[in-house]
Amino acid sequence: MFELGLKFLISYFLGSVMGALTIGRLFGNVDVRNQGSGNAGATNALRTQGFLFALAVAIIDIGKGILAILFVSKWHIALMTHEVQFNQEFIILTCASAAVIGHVFPIWHQFRGGKGAATLIGVYLIVAPLLVMVMLAAFILILILFGFVGLATIISSWSVAIFLLFNMGSLSNPSVIFSTMMAIFLTFTHRSNIKRMVSGEEPKNKKVMIFSK
């Protein structure tokens, strides 16, 4: 239990390293949380700072999910002789959850972070790359049809949960539980987008709406 808790904390601290704020310091102490939507993620970075800035942000934020799975989850750091043993899948999903939570509520940045999607993509890249394809396909489809980035992100996270449910055939499967919890979490982090969509104030990316008149 101690080892699991320690890995959770390390993954959380890793997730708390915000790409937007780290890169912002290299660009004259730019804080994207004070611009645009106020979100410390790649999308707001793209809108306010441009492509190269946003690309660097995305690499860092995706990389956090990758590192949490590839390295933190596999470290052998048991410090007690009578540790409760957990299977590797449970440890991986625990570290993945911690990294995403850290991205959203970063301890290094007053708990004001991003919305979790980029770090979750990093997790899926390592756990099962096919899930990233499912996520991106749903994201692109919804973005083309409706033009809302937030909606596309929410639906893409749920598409992974649904895809896994159909393939695993059980709600009790750890991967299904994880993907469902992440979909719920991303829906929560996008609650402001949902409110703006309902009120008609959410901006659309009309350039990508190829079927729109």
PDB file of C-alpha atoms in Angstrom, residues 39-197:
ATOM      1  CA  ASN A  39      -7.217  27.348 -19.272  1.00  0.00           C
ATOM      2  CA  ALA A  40      -3.604  26.181 -18.975  1.00  0.00           C
ATOM      3  CA  GLY A  41      -3.850  23.712 -21.836  1.00  0.00           C
ATOM      4  CA  ALA A  42      -2.654  23.350 -25.404  1.00  0.00           C
ATOM      5  CA  THR A  43      -5.915  24.586 -26.949  1.00  0.00           C
ATOM      6  CA  ASN A  44      -5.840  27.915 -25.146  1.00  0.00           C
ATOM      7  CA  ALA A  45      -2.097  28.135 -25.789  1.00  0.00           C
ATOM      8  CA  LEU A  46      -2.779  27.726 -29.517  1.00  0.00           C
ATOM      9  CA  ARG A  47      -5.445  30.420 -29.499  1.00  0.00           C
ATOM     10  CA  THR A  48      -3.377  32.935 -27.575  1.00  0.00           C
ATOM     11  CA  GLN A  49       0.285  32.137 -28.339  1.00  0.00           C
ATOM     12  CA  GLY A  50       0.429  30.326 -31.645  1.00  0.00           C
ATOM     13  CA  PHE A  51       1.292  26.924 -33.044  1.00  0.00           C
ATOM     14  CA  LEU A  52       4.885  26.408 -31.869  1.00  0.00           C
ATOM     15  CA  PHE A  53       4.047  27.430 -28.302  1.00  0.00           C
ATOM     16  CA  ALA A  54       1.042  25.098 -28.274  1.00  0.00           C
ATOM     17  CA  LEU A  55       3.062  22.238 -29.796  1.00  0.00           C
ATOM     18  CA  ALA A  56       5.650  22.479 -27.021  1.00  0.00           C
ATOM     19  CA  VAL A  57       2.862  22.556 -24.447  1.00  0.00           C
ATOM     20  CA  ALA A  58       1.206  19.477 -25.948  1.00  0.00           C
ATOM     21  CA  ILE A  59       4.501  17.542 -25.988  1.00  0.00           C
ATOM     22  CA  ILE A  60       5.054  18.208 -22.289  1.00  0.00           C
ATOM     23  CA  ASP A  61       1.470  17.490 -21.255  1.00  0.00           C
ATOM     24  CA  ILE A  62       1.258  14.280 -23.294  1.00  0.00           C
ATOM     25  CA  GLY A  63       4.710  13.292 -22.081  1.00  0.00           C
ATOM     26  CA  LYS A  64       3.568  13.366 -18.458  1.00  0.00           C
ATOM     27  CA  GLY A  65       1.098  10.569 -19.110  1.00  0.00           C
ATOM     28  CA  ILE A  66       3.755   8.586 -20.955  1.00  0.00           C
ATOM     29  CA  LEU A  67       6.335   8.943 -18.173  1.00  0.00           C
ATOM     30  CA  ALA A  68       3.837   8.026 -15.454  1.00  0.00           C
ATOM     31  CA  ILE A  69       3.145   4.720 -17.207  1.00  0.00           C
ATOM     32  CA  LEU A  70       6.579   3.834 -18.572  1.00  0.00           C
ATOM     33  CA  PHE A  71       8.651   4.742 -15.542  1.00  0.00           C
ATOM     34  CA  VAL A  72       6.772   5.608 -12.364  1.00  0.00           C
ATOM     35  CA  SER A  73       4.404   2.640 -12.452  1.00  0.00           C
ATOM     36  CA  LYS A  74       7.318   0.232 -12.969  1.00  0.00           C
ATOM     37  CA  TRP A  75       9.667   1.540 -10.290  1.00  0.00           C
ATOM     38  CA  HIS A  76      10.395  -0.982  -7.562  1.00  0.00           C
ATOM     39  CA  ILE A  77      10.329   1.262  -4.518  1.00  0.00           C
ATOM     40  CA  ALA A  78       8.808  -0.965  -1.829  1.00  0.00           C
ATOM     41  CA  LEU A  79      10.156   0.180   1.532  1.00  0.00           C
ATOM     42  CA  MET A  80       8.299  -2.270   3.713  1.00  0.00           C
ATOM     43  CA  THR A  81       8.723  -5.996   3.966  1.00  0.00           C
ATOM     44  CA  HIS A  82       5.020  -6.778   4.270  1.00  0.00           C
ATOM     45  CA  GLU A  83       3.682  -4.687   1.401  1.00  0.00           C
ATOM     46  CA  VAL A  84       0.245  -5.486   0.013  1.00  0.00           C
ATOM     47  CA  GLN A  85       0.855  -6.625  -3.553  1.00  0.00           C
ATOM     48  CA  PHE A  86      -1.182  -5.091  -6.400  1.00  0.00           C
ATOM     49  CA  ASN A  87      -1.219  -6.329  -9.963  1.00  0.00           C
ATOM     50  CA  GLN A  88       0.613  -4.235 -12.531  1.00  0.00           C
ATOM     51  CA  GLU A  89      -2.546  -3.154 -14.351  1.00  0.00           C
ATOM     52  CA  PHE A  90      -3.953  -1.620 -11.173  1.00  0.00           C
ATOM     53  CA  ILE A  91      -0.682   0.208 -10.501  1.00  0.00           C
ATOM     54  CA  ILE A  92      -0.564   1.537 -14.071  1.00  0.00           C
ATOM     55  CA  LEU A  93      -4.135   2.849 -13.925  1.00  0.00           C
ATOM     56  CA  THR A  94      -3.485   4.397 -10.504  1.00  0.00           C
ATOM     57  CA  CYS A  95      -0.421   6.267 -11.805  1.00  0.00           C
ATOM     58  CA  ALA A  96      -2.359   7.280 -14.913  1.00  0.00           C
ATOM     59  CA  SER A  97      -5.202   8.699 -12.822  1.00  0.00           C
ATOM     60  CA  ALA A  98      -2.767  10.606 -10.621  1.00  0.00           C
ATOM     61  CA  ALA A  99      -1.013  12.178 -13.617  1.00  0.00           C
ATOM     62  CA  VAL A 100      -4.312  13.371 -15.106  1.00  0.00           C
ATOM     63  CA  ILE A 101      -5.484  14.731 -11.744  1.00  0.00           C
ATOM     64  CA  GLY A 102      -2.164  16.519 -11.330  1.00  0.00           C
ATOM     65  CA  HIS A 103      -2.564  18.133 -14.735  1.00  0.00           C
ATOM     66  CA  VAL A 104      -5.981  19.484 -13.777  1.00  0.00           C
ATOM     67  CA  PHE A 105      -5.135  20.423 -10.182  1.00  0.00           C
ATOM     68  CA  PRO A 106      -1.363  21.112 -10.197  1.00  0.00           C
ATOM     69  CA  ILE A 107       0.137  21.644  -6.780  1.00  0.00           C
ATOM     70  CA  TRP A 108       2.952  23.721  -8.302  1.00  0.00           C
ATOM     71  CA  HIS A 109       0.529  26.198  -9.890  1.00  0.00           C
ATOM     72  CA  GLN A 110      -2.162  27.006  -7.312  1.00  0.00           C
ATOM     73  CA  PHE A 111      -4.234  23.989  -8.452  1.00  0.00           C
ATOM     74  CA  ARG A 112      -5.197  25.844 -11.655  1.00  0.00           C
ATOM     75  CA  GLY A 113      -4.274  23.609 -14.540  1.00  0.00           C
ATOM     76  CA  GLY A 114      -5.597  22.199 -17.782  1.00  0.00           C
ATOM     77  CA  LYS A 115      -8.523  19.921 -18.481  1.00  0.00           C
ATOM     78  CA  GLY A 116      -6.759  16.585 -18.626  1.00  0.00           C
ATOM     79  CA  ALA A 117      -7.172  15.491 -22.248  1.00  0.00           C
ATOM     80  CA  ALA A 118      -3.533  15.780 -23.362  1.00  0.00           C
ATOM     81  CA  THR A 119      -2.178  13.803 -20.412  1.00  0.00           C
ATOM     82  CA  LEU A 120      -4.881  11.168 -20.915  1.00  0.00           C
ATOM     83  CA  ILE A 121      -3.772  10.829 -24.538  1.00  0.00           C
ATOM     84  CA  GLY A 122      -0.248  10.155 -23.280  1.00  0.00           C
ATOM     85  CA  VAL A 123      -1.612   7.419 -21.048  1.00  0.00           C
ATOM     86  CA  TYR A 124      -3.549   5.774 -23.874  1.00  0.00           C
ATOM     87  CA  LEU A 125      -0.502   5.977 -26.168  1.00  0.00           C
ATOM     88  CA  ILE A 126       1.304   3.561 -23.870  1.00  0.00           C
ATOM     89  CA  VAL A 127      -1.574   1.459 -22.522  1.00  0.00           C
ATOM     90  CA  ALA A 128      -3.157   0.841 -25.943  1.00  0.00           C
ATOM     91  CA  PRO A 129      -2.328   3.073 -28.956  1.00  0.00           C
ATOM     92  CA  LEU A 130      -5.549   1.968 -30.656  1.00  0.00           C
ATOM     93  CA  LEU A 131      -7.479   3.937 -28.024  1.00  0.00           C
ATOM     94  CA  VAL A 132      -5.779   7.127 -29.209  1.00  0.00           C
ATOM     95  CA  MET A 133      -7.025   6.413 -32.730  1.00  0.00           C
ATOM     96  CA  VAL A 134     -10.551   5.934 -31.379  1.00  0.00           C
ATOM     97  CA  MET A 135     -10.266   9.146 -29.379  1.00  0.00           C
ATOM     98  CA  LEU A 136      -8.883  11.187 -32.286  1.00  0.00           C
ATOM     99  CA  ALA A 137     -11.452   9.815 -34.746  1.00  0.00           C
ATOM    100  CA  ALA A 138     -14.329  10.808 -32.463  1.00  0.00           C
ATOM    101  CA  PHE A 139     -12.715  14.183 -31.758  1.00  0.00           C
ATOM    102  CA  ILE A 140     -12.284  15.032 -35.442  1.00  0.00           C
ATOM    103  CA  LEU A 141     -15.806  13.876 -36.340  1.00  0.00           C
ATOM    104  CA  ILE A 142     -17.512  15.944 -33.633  1.00  0.00           C
ATOM    105  CA  LEU A 143     -15.305  18.952 -34.339  1.00  0.00           C
ATOM    106  CA  ILE A 144     -16.139  18.839 -38.054  1.00  0.00           C
ATOM    107  CA  LEU A 145     -19.867  18.454 -37.382  1.00  0.00           C
ATOM    108  CA  PHE A 146     -20.316  20.980 -34.582  1.00  0.00           C
ATOM    109  CA  GLY A 147     -17.145  23.073 -34.320  1.00  0.00           C
ATOM    110  CA  PHE A 148     -16.896  22.870 -30.525  1.00  0.00           C
ATOM    111  CA  VAL A 149     -13.480  21.771 -29.244  1.00  0.00           C
ATOM    112  CA  GLY A 150     -14.800  21.169 -25.735  1.00  0.00           C
ATOM    113  CA  LEU A 151     -17.671  18.998 -26.956  1.00  0.00           C
ATOM    114  CA  ALA A 152     -15.319  17.056 -29.224  1.00  0.00           C
ATOM    115  CA  THR A 153     -12.999  16.391 -26.287  1.00  0.00           C
ATOM    116  CA  ILE A 154     -15.824  15.186 -24.044  1.00  0.00           C
ATOM    117  CA  ILE A 155     -17.303  12.886 -26.695  1.00  0.00           C
ATOM    118  CA  SER A 156     -13.868  11.523 -27.610  1.00  0.00           C
ATOM    119  CA  SER A 157     -13.233  10.491 -24.007  1.00  0.00           C
ATOM    120  CA  TRP A 158     -16.599   8.752 -23.826  1.00  0.00           C
ATOM    121  CA  SER A 159     -15.936   7.026 -27.150  1.00  0.00           C
ATOM    122  CA  VAL A 160     -12.974   5.238 -25.585  1.00  0.00           C
ATOM    123  CA  ALA A 161     -15.087   4.071 -22.642  1.00  0.00           C
ATOM    124  CA  ILE A 162     -17.807   2.783 -24.976  1.00  0.00           C
ATOM    125  CA  PHE A 163     -15.272   1.134 -27.269  1.00  0.00           C
ATOM    126  CA  LEU A 164     -13.659  -0.706 -24.359  1.00  0.00           C
ATOM    127  CA  LEU A 165     -17.027  -1.731 -22.929  1.00  0.00           C
ATOM    128  CA  PHE A 166     -18.055  -3.339 -26.219  1.00  0.00           C
ATOM    129  CA  ASN A 167     -14.720  -5.117 -26.543  1.00  0.00           C
ATOM    130  CA  MET A 168     -14.295  -6.176 -22.917  1.00  0.00           C
ATOM    131  CA  GLY A 169     -17.968  -6.931 -22.378  1.00  0.00           C
ATOM    132  CA  SER A 170     -17.899  -6.136 -18.675  1.00  0.00           C
ATOM    133  CA  LEU A 171     -18.419  -2.993 -16.616  1.00  0.00           C
ATOM    134  CA  SER A 172     -16.157  -4.476 -13.937  1.00  0.00           C
ATOM    135  CA  ASN A 173     -13.111  -4.605 -16.202  1.00  0.00           C
ATOM    136  CA  PRO A 174     -10.392  -2.277 -14.799  1.00  0.00           C
ATOM    137  CA  SER A 175      -9.775  -0.611 -18.164  1.00  0.00           C
ATOM    138  CA  VAL A 176     -13.499   0.037 -18.643  1.00  0.00           C
ATOM    139  CA  ILE A 177     -13.767   1.469 -15.136  1.00  0.00           C
ATOM    140  CA  PHE A 178     -10.726   3.691 -15.692  1.00  0.00           C
ATOM    141  CA  SER A 179     -11.866   5.003 -19.077  1.00  0.00           C
ATOM    142  CA  THR A 180     -15.369   5.667 -17.735  1.00  0.00           C
ATOM    143  CA  MET A 181     -14.024   7.544 -14.717  1.00  0.00           C
ATOM    144  CA  MET A 182     -11.741   9.571 -16.995  1.00  0.00           C
ATOM    145  CA  ALA A 183     -14.681  10.387 -19.273  1.00  0.00           C
ATOM    146  CA  ILE A 184     -16.687  11.572 -16.253  1.00  0.00           C
ATOM    147  CA  PHE A 185     -13.690  13.578 -15.040  1.00  0.00           C
ATOM    148  CA  LEU A 186     -13.142  15.257 -18.423  1.00  0.00           C
ATOM    149  CA  THR A 187     -16.841  16.060 -18.605  1.00  0.00           C
ATOM    150  CA  PHE A 188     -16.456  17.746 -15.205  1.00  0.00           C
ATOM    151  CA  THR A 189     -13.372  19.705 -16.271  1.00  0.00           C
ATOM    152  CA  HIS A 190     -15.262  20.942 -19.327  1.00  0.00           C
ATOM    153  CA  ARG A 191     -18.306  22.063 -17.333  1.00  0.00           C
ATOM    154  CA  SER A 192     -17.675  25.719 -18.224  1.00  0.00           C
ATOM    155  CA  ASN A 193     -17.680  24.765 -21.913  1.00  0.00           C
ATOM    156  CA  ILE A 194     -20.971  22.939 -21.428  1.00  0.00           C
ATOM    157  CA  LYS A 195     -22.516  26.001 -19.772  1.00  0.00           C
ATOM    158  CA  ARG A 196     -21.365  28.231 -22.626  1.00  0.00           C
ATOM    159  CA  MET A 197     -22.700  25.799 -25.228  1.00  0.00           C
TER     160      MET A 197
END
